[in-house]
C-alpha cells in the first residue's frame, strides 16, 4: 500500500499569531491607561513621583513678587507686583493709565516715555520695584487742570502745529518734549532734534514736532 498523501489531503501549516489573543493592541492599551490615569488624577489619588512633579510645577509657576509704593500724577499707590513687571505694565495693567503706549517694548521707539523724578525714561525698560518712593508723571497727569482743565502748553502746541497724525507716539513725544525743555536742550532746532532722537514718529511729523517744542520752550 502506498503511503504518499495527495496535496489536498495535507493541511497547510498555520502561521503563529503575531499577538496572543488576550494581549490588547497598542491603541487599546494607550486609550485604557489614559482613561485610568485621568480618573486617578481627578479622584485625587495621585501619589509618589507624579504628585511631587505637580507640586514642583505649581511652585515654579509662582514668581517672586514685591510691594512698591510710588506717587503717580500726584496720587500715592502701593501695589504688589511680579518682580519682573515693568513700569509701563504697572501703569497700564495695574493703575489703569493706558496713555503711555507700548510700541516696541524694547526701548527703541520712545512711545512709553514718562517722567520719573523729573527725568524722562523709557518705562518699558524700567522695573517697577526699583522705583520705591519715586514721583512719576504720565501724559494723564501733565495738564495742570486735570482731565477737564486746560492743556499743558506743549499739548496745546502739538494741536496748534498739527504735530501728529495717527497719534500713537504722541504721548511719548510730548513727555519727551517736556523733559527736553526742562533739561534746557532747546537752543536750536538741531539741538531739539538731537535730544528728541529717541522718539520715533512713523508718520514722519518731525518738523512739526520740533516746531511745537520750540514754540513751548520760547513761550510763543
Coordinates of N, CA, C and O in Angstrom, one line a residue, residues 60-207:
X60 N 6.9 76.4 40.7 CA 7.7 77.1 39.7 C 6.8 78.2 39.0 O 7.3 79.2 38.5
X61 N 5.5 78.0 39.0 CA 4.6 79.0 38.4 C 4.3 80.2 39.3 O 3.7 81.1 38.8
X62 N 4.8 80.2 40.5 CA 4.5 81.3 41.4 C 5.8 82.2 41.4 O 6.7 81.9 42.2
X63 N 5.8 83.3 40.5 CA 7.0 84.1 40.5 C 7.2 85.0 41.8 O 6.2 85.3 42.4
X64 N 8.4 85.4 42.1 CA 8.6 86.2 43.3 C 7.9 87.6 43.0 O 7.9 88.1 41.9
X65 N 7.3 88.1 44.1 CA 6.7 89.4 44.0 C 7.1 90.3 45.1 O 7.6 89.9 46.1
X66 N 6.9 91.6 45.0 CA 7.2 92.6 46.0 C 6.2 93.7 46.0 O 5.5 94.0 45.0
X67 N 6.2 94.4 47.1 CA 5.3 95.6 47.3 C 6.2 96.8 47.0 O 7.3 96.9 47.3
X68 N 5.6 97.8 46.3 CA 6.2 99.0 45.9 C 5.3 100.2 46.1 O 4.1 100.0 45.8
X69 N 5.7 101.2 46.7 CA 4.9 102.4 46.9 C 5.6 103.6 46.0 O 6.8 103.8 46.2
X70 N 4.7 104.2 45.2 CA 5.2 105.3 44.4 C 4.1 106.3 44.2 O 2.9 105.9 44.3
X71 N 4.4 107.5 43.8 CA 3.4 108.5 43.5 C 3.3 108.7 42.0 O 4.3 109.0 41.3
X72 N 2.1 108.6 41.5 CA 1.8 108.7 40.1 C 0.8 109.8 39.9 O -0.3 109.8 40.4
X73 N 1.3 110.9 39.2 CA 0.4 112.0 38.9 C -0.2 112.6 40.2 O -1.3 113.0 40.2
X74 N 0.7 112.6 41.2 CA 0.3 113.2 42.5 C -0.5 112.3 43.4 O -0.9 112.8 44.5
X75 N -0.8 111.1 43.0 CA -1.5 110.2 43.8 C -0.7 109.0 44.3 O 0.0 108.4 43.4
X76 N -0.7 108.7 45.6 CA 0.2 107.7 46.1 C -0.5 106.3 45.9 O -1.7 106.1 46.0
X77 N 0.4 105.3 45.4 CA -0.1 104.0 45.2 C 0.8 103.0 45.8 O 2.1 103.2 45.8
X78 N 0.3 102.0 46.4 CA 1.1 100.8 47.0 C 0.5 99.6 46.3 O -0.7 99.2 46.5
X79 N 1.3 98.9 45.6 CA 0.8 97.7 44.9 C 1.8 96.5 45.1 O 3.0 96.8 45.3
X80 N 1.3 95.3 44.9 CA 2.2 94.1 44.9 C 2.3 93.6 43.5 O 1.2 93.3 42.9
X81 N 3.5 93.5 43.0 CA 3.7 93.1 41.6 C 4.7 92.1 41.5 O 5.6 91.9 42.3
X82 N 4.7 91.3 40.4 CA 5.8 90.4 40.0 C 7.0 91.2 39.9 O 7.0 92.3 39.3
X83 N 8.1 90.7 40.4 CA 9.4 91.4 40.3 C 9.9 91.8 38.9 O 10.7 92.7 38.8
X84 N 9.3 91.1 37.9 CA 9.7 91.4 36.6 C 8.8 92.4 35.9 O 9.0 92.8 34.7
X85 N 7.8 93.0 36.6 CA 6.9 93.9 36.0 C 7.6 95.2 35.7 O 8.3 95.8 36.5
X86 N 7.4 95.7 34.4 CA 8.0 97.0 34.0 C 7.1 98.1 34.5 O 5.9 97.9 34.8
X87 N 7.6 99.3 34.6 CA 6.8 100.5 34.9 C 5.7 100.7 34.0 O 4.6 101.0 34.3
X88 N 5.9 100.4 32.7 CA 4.9 100.5 31.7 C 3.7 99.6 32.0 O 2.6 100.1 31.9
X89 N 4.0 98.4 32.3 CA 2.9 97.4 32.6 C 2.2 97.8 33.9 O 1.0 97.6 34.1
X90 N 3.0 98.3 34.9 CA 2.4 98.7 36.1 C 1.4 99.8 35.8 O 0.2 99.8 36.3
X91 N 1.7 100.8 35.0 CA 0.8 101.9 34.7 C -0.4 101.4 33.9 O -1.5 101.8 34.3
X92 N -0.2 100.6 32.9 CA -1.3 100.2 32.0 C -2.2 99.1 32.6 O -3.4 99.2 32.5
X93 N -1.5 98.1 33.2 CA -2.3 97.0 33.7 C -2.8 97.0 35.1 O -3.8 96.4 35.5
X94 N -2.1 97.8 36.0 CA -2.4 97.8 37.4 C -3.1 99.1 37.8 O -3.9 99.1 38.7
X95 N -2.6 100.2 37.2 CA -3.2 101.5 37.6 C -4.1 102.1 36.6 O -4.6 103.3 36.8
X96 N -4.4 101.4 35.5 CA -5.4 101.9 34.5 C -5.0 103.2 33.9 O -5.9 104.1 33.8
X97 N -3.8 103.3 33.6 CA -3.3 104.6 32.9 C -2.7 104.2 31.5 O -1.5 104.0 31.4
X98 N -3.5 104.0 30.5 CA -3.1 103.5 29.2 C -2.5 104.5 28.3 O -2.2 104.2 27.1
X99 N -2.3 105.8 28.8 CA -1.8 106.8 27.9 C -0.4 106.5 27.4 O -0.1 106.8 26.3
X100 N 0.4 106.0 28.3 CA 1.8 105.6 27.8 C 1.7 104.4 27.0 O 1.1 103.3 27.4
X101 N 2.2 104.4 25.7 CA 1.9 103.4 24.8 C 3.0 102.3 24.8 O 4.2 102.7 25.0
X102 N 2.7 101.1 24.5 CA 3.6 100.0 24.3 C 3.9 99.9 22.8 O 3.1 99.3 22.1
X103 N 5.0 100.4 22.4 CA 5.3 100.4 21.0 C 6.2 99.2 20.7 O 5.8 98.1 20.3
X104 N 7.5 99.3 20.9 CA 8.5 98.2 20.6 C 8.7 97.4 21.8 O 9.1 96.2 21.7
X105 N 8.4 97.9 23.0 CA 8.7 97.2 24.3 C 10.2 96.8 24.4 O 10.5 95.8 25.1
X106 N 11.0 97.6 23.8 CA 12.5 97.3 23.8 C 13.3 98.6 24.0 O 14.5 98.6 23.8
X107 N 12.6 99.7 24.3 CA 13.3 101.0 24.5 C 13.8 101.6 23.2 O 14.7 102.5 23.3
X108 N 13.3 101.3 22.1 CA 13.8 101.8 20.8 C 12.9 102.9 20.2 O 13.4 103.6 19.3
X109 N 11.7 103.0 20.6 CA 10.8 103.9 19.9 C 10.3 105.1 20.7 O 9.9 106.2 20.2
X110 N 10.4 105.1 22.1 CA 10.1 106.2 22.9 C 8.6 106.4 23.2 O 8.2 107.4 23.8
X111 N 7.7 105.5 22.6 CA 6.3 105.7 22.8 C 5.8 105.6 24.3 O 4.8 106.1 24.7
X112 N 6.7 105.0 25.1 CA 6.3 104.8 26.5 C 7.0 105.8 27.5 O 7.0 105.6 28.7
X113 N 7.5 106.9 26.9 CA 8.3 107.8 27.7 C 7.4 108.5 28.8 O 6.3 108.9 28.6
X114 N 7.9 108.4 30.1 CA 7.3 109.1 31.2 C 8.4 109.9 31.9 O 9.6 109.7 31.7
X115 N 8.0 110.7 32.9 CA 9.0 111.4 33.7 C 9.1 110.7 35.1 O 8.0 110.5 35.7
X116 N 10.3 110.3 35.5 CA 10.5 109.8 36.8 C 11.4 110.7 37.6 O 12.5 111.0 37.2
X117 N 10.8 111.3 38.7 CA 11.5 112.4 39.4 C 12.0 113.5 38.5 O 13.1 114.0 38.6
X118 N 11.2 113.8 37.5 CA 11.5 114.9 36.6 C 12.4 114.5 35.4 O 12.7 115.3 34.5
X119 N 12.8 113.2 35.4 CA 13.8 112.8 34.3 C 13.0 111.8 33.4 O 12.3 110.9 33.9
X120 N 13.1 112.0 32.1 CA 12.4 111.2 31.2 C 13.1 109.8 31.1 O 14.3 109.7 31.0
X121 N 12.3 108.8 31.1 CA 12.8 107.4 31.0 C 11.8 106.6 30.0 O 10.7 107.0 29.8
X122 N 12.4 105.5 29.5 CA 11.6 104.6 28.8 C 11.0 103.6 29.8 O 11.7 102.8 30.4
X123 N 9.7 103.7 30.0 CA 9.0 102.9 31.1 C 9.0 101.5 30.8 O 8.9 100.6 31.7
X124 N 9.2 101.1 29.5 CA 9.2 99.6 29.2 C 10.4 98.9 29.7 O 10.4 97.7 29.8
X125 N 11.5 99.7 29.9 CA 12.8 99.1 30.3 C 13.1 99.3 31.8 O 14.1 99.0 32.3
X126 N 12.1 100.0 32.5 CA 12.3 100.3 33.9 C 11.5 99.4 34.8 O 10.3 99.3 34.7
X127 N 12.2 98.7 35.7 CA 11.5 97.8 36.6 C 10.7 98.6 37.7 O 11.3 99.5 38.3
X128 N 9.5 98.2 37.9 CA 8.6 99.0 38.8 C 9.2 98.9 40.2 O 9.1 99.9 41.0
X129 N 9.7 97.7 40.6 CA 10.2 97.6 42.0 C 11.4 98.4 42.3 O 11.8 98.5 43.5
X130 N 12.0 99.0 41.3 CA 13.2 99.8 41.6 C 12.8 101.3 41.8 O 13.7 102.1 42.0
X131 N 11.5 101.6 41.8 CA 11.0 103.0 41.9 C 10.4 103.3 43.2 O 9.5 104.1 43.3
X132 N 10.7 102.6 44.3 CA 10.2 102.8 45.6 C 10.3 104.3 46.0 O 11.4 104.9 45.9
X133 N 9.2 105.0 46.2 CA 9.2 106.4 46.6 C 9.3 107.4 45.5 O 9.4 108.6 45.8
X134 N 9.4 106.9 44.3 CA 9.6 107.8 43.1 C 8.3 108.6 42.8 O 7.2 108.2 43.1
X135 N 8.5 109.7 42.1 CA 7.4 110.6 41.6 C 7.3 110.4 40.1 O 8.3 110.6 39.4
X136 N 6.2 109.8 39.7 CA 6.0 109.5 38.3 C 5.0 110.5 37.7 O 3.9 110.7 38.3
X137 N 5.3 111.0 36.5 CA 4.3 111.8 35.7 C 4.1 111.2 34.4 O 5.1 111.0 33.6
X138 N 2.9 110.9 34.1 CA 2.5 110.4 32.8 C 1.7 111.4 32.0 O 1.4 112.5 32.5
X139 N 1.3 111.1 30.8 CA 0.6 112.0 29.9 C -0.7 112.4 30.6 O -1.2 113.5 30.4
X140 N -1.3 111.5 31.4 CA -2.6 111.8 32.0 C -2.5 112.8 33.1 O -3.5 113.5 33.4
X141 N -1.3 113.0 33.7 CA -1.1 113.9 34.8 C -0.4 115.2 34.4 O 0.0 116.0 35.2
X142 N -0.2 115.4 33.1 CA 0.6 116.5 32.6 C -0.2 117.8 32.6 O 0.4 118.9 33.0
X143 N -1.4 117.8 32.2 CA -2.2 119.0 32.2 C -2.4 119.6 33.6 O -2.9 118.8 34.5
X144 N -2.2 120.8 33.9 CA -2.4 121.4 35.2 C -3.8 121.4 35.7 O -4.1 121.3 36.9
X145 N -4.7 121.4 34.8 CA -6.2 121.4 35.1 C -6.8 120.1 35.2 O -8.0 120.0 35.4
X146 N -6.0 119.0 35.0 CA -6.6 117.7 35.1 C -7.3 117.3 33.7 O -7.1 118.0 32.7
X147 N -8.1 116.3 33.8 CA -8.8 115.9 32.6 C -9.7 116.9 31.9 O -9.9 117.0 30.7
X148 N -10.3 117.7 32.8 CA -11.3 118.7 32.2 C -10.8 120.1 32.2 O -11.5 121.0 31.8
X149 N -9.5 120.3 32.6 CA -9.0 121.7 32.6 C -8.2 122.0 31.4 O -8.2 121.3 30.4
X150 N -7.4 123.1 31.5 CA -6.6 123.5 30.3 C -5.4 122.5 30.1 O -5.0 121.8 31.0
X151 N -5.0 122.5 28.8 CA -3.9 121.6 28.5 C -2.6 122.2 28.9 O -2.4 123.4 29.1
X152 N -1.6 121.3 29.0 CA -0.2 121.7 29.2 C 0.2 122.5 27.9 O -0.3 122.2 26.8
X153 N 1.1 123.5 28.0 CA 1.5 124.3 26.8 C 2.0 123.5 25.7 O 1.7 123.8 24.5
X154 N 2.7 122.4 26.0 CA 3.2 121.6 24.9 C 2.1 120.8 24.2 O 2.1 120.5 23.0
X155 N 1.1 120.3 25.0 CA 0.0 119.6 24.4 C -0.8 120.6 23.5 O -1.2 120.2 22.4
X156 N -0.9 121.8 23.9 CA -1.6 122.8 23.1 C -0.8 123.1 21.8 O -1.3 123.3 20.7
X157 N 0.5 123.2 22.0 CA 1.4 123.4 20.8 C 1.3 122.3 19.8 O 1.4 122.5 18.6
X158 N 1.2 121.1 20.2 CA 1.1 120.0 19.3 C -0.2 120.1 18.5 O -0.3 119.8 17.3
X159 N -1.3 120.6 19.1 CA -2.5 120.9 18.4 C -2.3 122.0 17.4 O -2.7 122.0 16.2
X160 N -1.7 123.1 17.9 CA -1.6 124.3 17.1 C -0.7 124.0 15.8 O -1.0 124.5 14.7
X161 N 0.3 123.2 16.0 CA 1.3 122.9 14.9 C 0.9 121.7 14.1 O 1.5 121.3 13.2
X162 N -0.2 121.0 14.5 CA -0.7 119.8 13.9 C 0.5 118.8 13.8 O 0.8 118.2 12.8
X163 N 1.0 118.5 15.0 CA 2.3 117.7 15.1 C 2.0 116.3 15.3 O 2.8 115.6 16.0
X164 N 0.9 115.7 14.8 CA 0.7 114.3 14.9 C -0.3 113.9 13.8 O -1.0 114.7 13.2
X165 N -0.3 112.6 13.5 CA -1.3 112.0 12.6 C -2.0 110.9 13.2 O -3.1 111.1 13.7
X166 N -1.4 109.7 13.3 CA -2.1 108.6 13.9 C -2.2 108.8 15.5 O -3.1 108.3 16.1
X167 N -1.2 109.5 16.0 CA -1.3 109.9 17.5 C -0.7 108.8 18.4 O -0.7 109.0 19.6
X168 N -0.3 107.7 17.9 CA 0.1 106.6 18.8 C 1.4 107.0 19.5 O 1.5 106.7 20.7
X169 N 2.3 107.7 18.9 CA 3.6 108.1 19.5 C 3.4 109.4 20.3 O 4.4 109.8 21.0
X170 N 2.3 110.1 20.1 CA 2.2 111.5 20.6 C 2.4 111.6 22.2 O 3.1 112.5 22.6
X171 N 1.8 110.7 23.0 CA 2.1 110.8 24.4 C 3.6 110.8 24.8 O 4.0 111.6 25.6
X172 N 4.3 109.8 24.2 CA 5.7 109.7 24.4 C 6.5 110.9 23.9 O 7.4 111.4 24.5
X173 N 6.0 111.4 22.7 CA 6.7 112.6 22.1 C 6.5 113.8 23.0 O 7.5 114.6 23.3
X174 N 5.3 114.0 23.6 CA 5.0 115.2 24.4 C 5.8 115.0 25.7 O 6.4 116.0 26.2
X175 N 5.8 113.9 26.4 CA 6.5 113.7 27.6 C 8.1 113.9 27.4 O 8.7 114.5 28.2
X176 N 8.6 113.4 26.3 CA 10.0 113.6 26.0 C 10.3 115.1 25.7 O 11.3 115.6 26.1
X177 N 9.3 115.8 25.0 CA 9.5 117.2 24.8 C 9.5 118.0 26.0 O 10.3 118.9 26.2
X178 N 8.6 117.7 27.0 CA 8.6 118.3 28.3 C 10.0 118.1 29.0 O 10.6 119.1 29.5
X179 N 10.5 116.9 29.0 CA 11.8 116.7 29.6 C 12.9 117.4 28.9 O 13.8 118.0 29.5
X180 N 12.8 117.5 27.6 CA 13.8 118.2 26.8 C 13.8 119.7 27.2 O 14.9 120.3 27.3
X181 N 12.7 120.3 27.3 CA 12.6 121.7 27.7 C 13.1 121.9 29.1 O 13.9 122.8 29.4
X182 N 12.7 121.0 30.1 CA 13.2 121.1 31.4 C 14.7 121.0 31.5 O 15.3 121.6 32.4
X183 N 15.3 120.2 30.7 CA 16.7 120.0 30.7 C 17.5 121.1 30.0 O 18.7 121.2 30.1
X184 N 16.8 122.0 29.3 CA 17.4 123.1 28.6 C 18.0 122.8 27.3 O 18.9 123.5 26.8
X185 N 17.5 121.8 26.7 CA 18.1 121.4 25.4 C 17.2 121.9 24.2 O 16.8 121.1 23.3
X186 N 17.0 123.2 24.2 CA 16.1 123.7 23.2 C 16.7 125.0 22.5 O 16.0 125.9 22.1
X187 N 18.0 125.0 22.5 CA 18.7 126.2 22.0 C 18.5 126.4 20.5 O 18.6 127.5 20.0
X188 N 18.3 125.3 19.8 CA 18.1 125.4 18.3 C 17.3 124.2 17.9 O 17.1 123.2 18.6
X189 N 16.8 124.2 16.6 CA 16.0 123.1 16.1 C 16.9 121.9 16.0 O 16.4 120.8 16.3
X190 N 18.2 122.0 15.7 CA 19.1 120.9 15.6 C 19.3 120.3 17.0 O 19.3 119.0 17.1
X191 N 19.4 121.1 18.0 CA 19.5 120.6 19.4 C 18.3 119.8 19.8 O 18.4 118.7 20.4
X192 N 17.1 120.3 19.5 CA 15.9 119.6 19.8 C 15.8 118.3 19.1 O 15.5 117.3 19.7
X193 N 16.2 118.3 17.8 CA 16.2 117.0 17.1 C 17.1 116.0 17.7 O 16.8 114.8 17.8
X194 N 18.3 116.5 18.1 CA 19.3 115.6 18.8 C 18.7 115.0 20.0 O 18.8 113.8 20.3
X195 N 18.2 115.8 20.9 CA 17.7 115.3 22.2 C 16.3 114.7 22.2 O 15.9 114.1 23.2
X196 N 15.7 114.8 21.0 CA 14.4 114.1 20.9 C 14.6 112.9 19.9 O 13.6 112.2 19.6
X197 N 15.8 112.5 19.6 CA 16.0 111.5 18.6 C 15.6 110.1 19.0 O 15.5 109.2 18.2
X198 N 15.4 109.9 20.3 CA 15.0 108.6 20.8 C 13.5 108.3 20.6 O 13.0 107.2 20.9
X199 N 12.7 109.3 20.1 CA 11.3 109.2 19.9 C 11.0 109.1 18.4 O 11.3 110.1 17.7
X200 N 10.5 108.0 18.0 CA 10.2 107.7 16.6 C 8.7 108.1 16.3 O 7.8 107.7 17.0
X201 N 8.6 108.8 15.2 CA 7.2 109.0 14.6 C 7.2 108.4 13.3 O 7.8 108.8 12.3
X202 N 6.4 107.3 13.2 CA 6.3 106.6 11.9 C 5.5 107.3 10.9 O 5.5 107.0 9.7
X203 N 4.8 108.3 11.3 CA 4.0 109.2 10.3 C 4.9 110.3 9.8 O 4.5 111.0 8.8
X204 N 6.1 110.5 10.3 CA 7.0 111.5 9.8 C 6.7 112.9 10.1 O 6.9 113.8 9.3
X205 N 6.2 113.2 11.3 CA 5.8 114.6 11.7 C 6.9 115.3 12.5 O 6.7 116.2 13.2
X206 N 8.2 115.0 12.2 CA 9.3 115.5 12.9 C 9.4 117.0 12.9 O 9.7 117.7 13.9
X207 N 9.2 117.6 11.7 CA 9.3 119.0 11.5 C 8.3 119.8 12.4 O 8.7 120.7 13.2

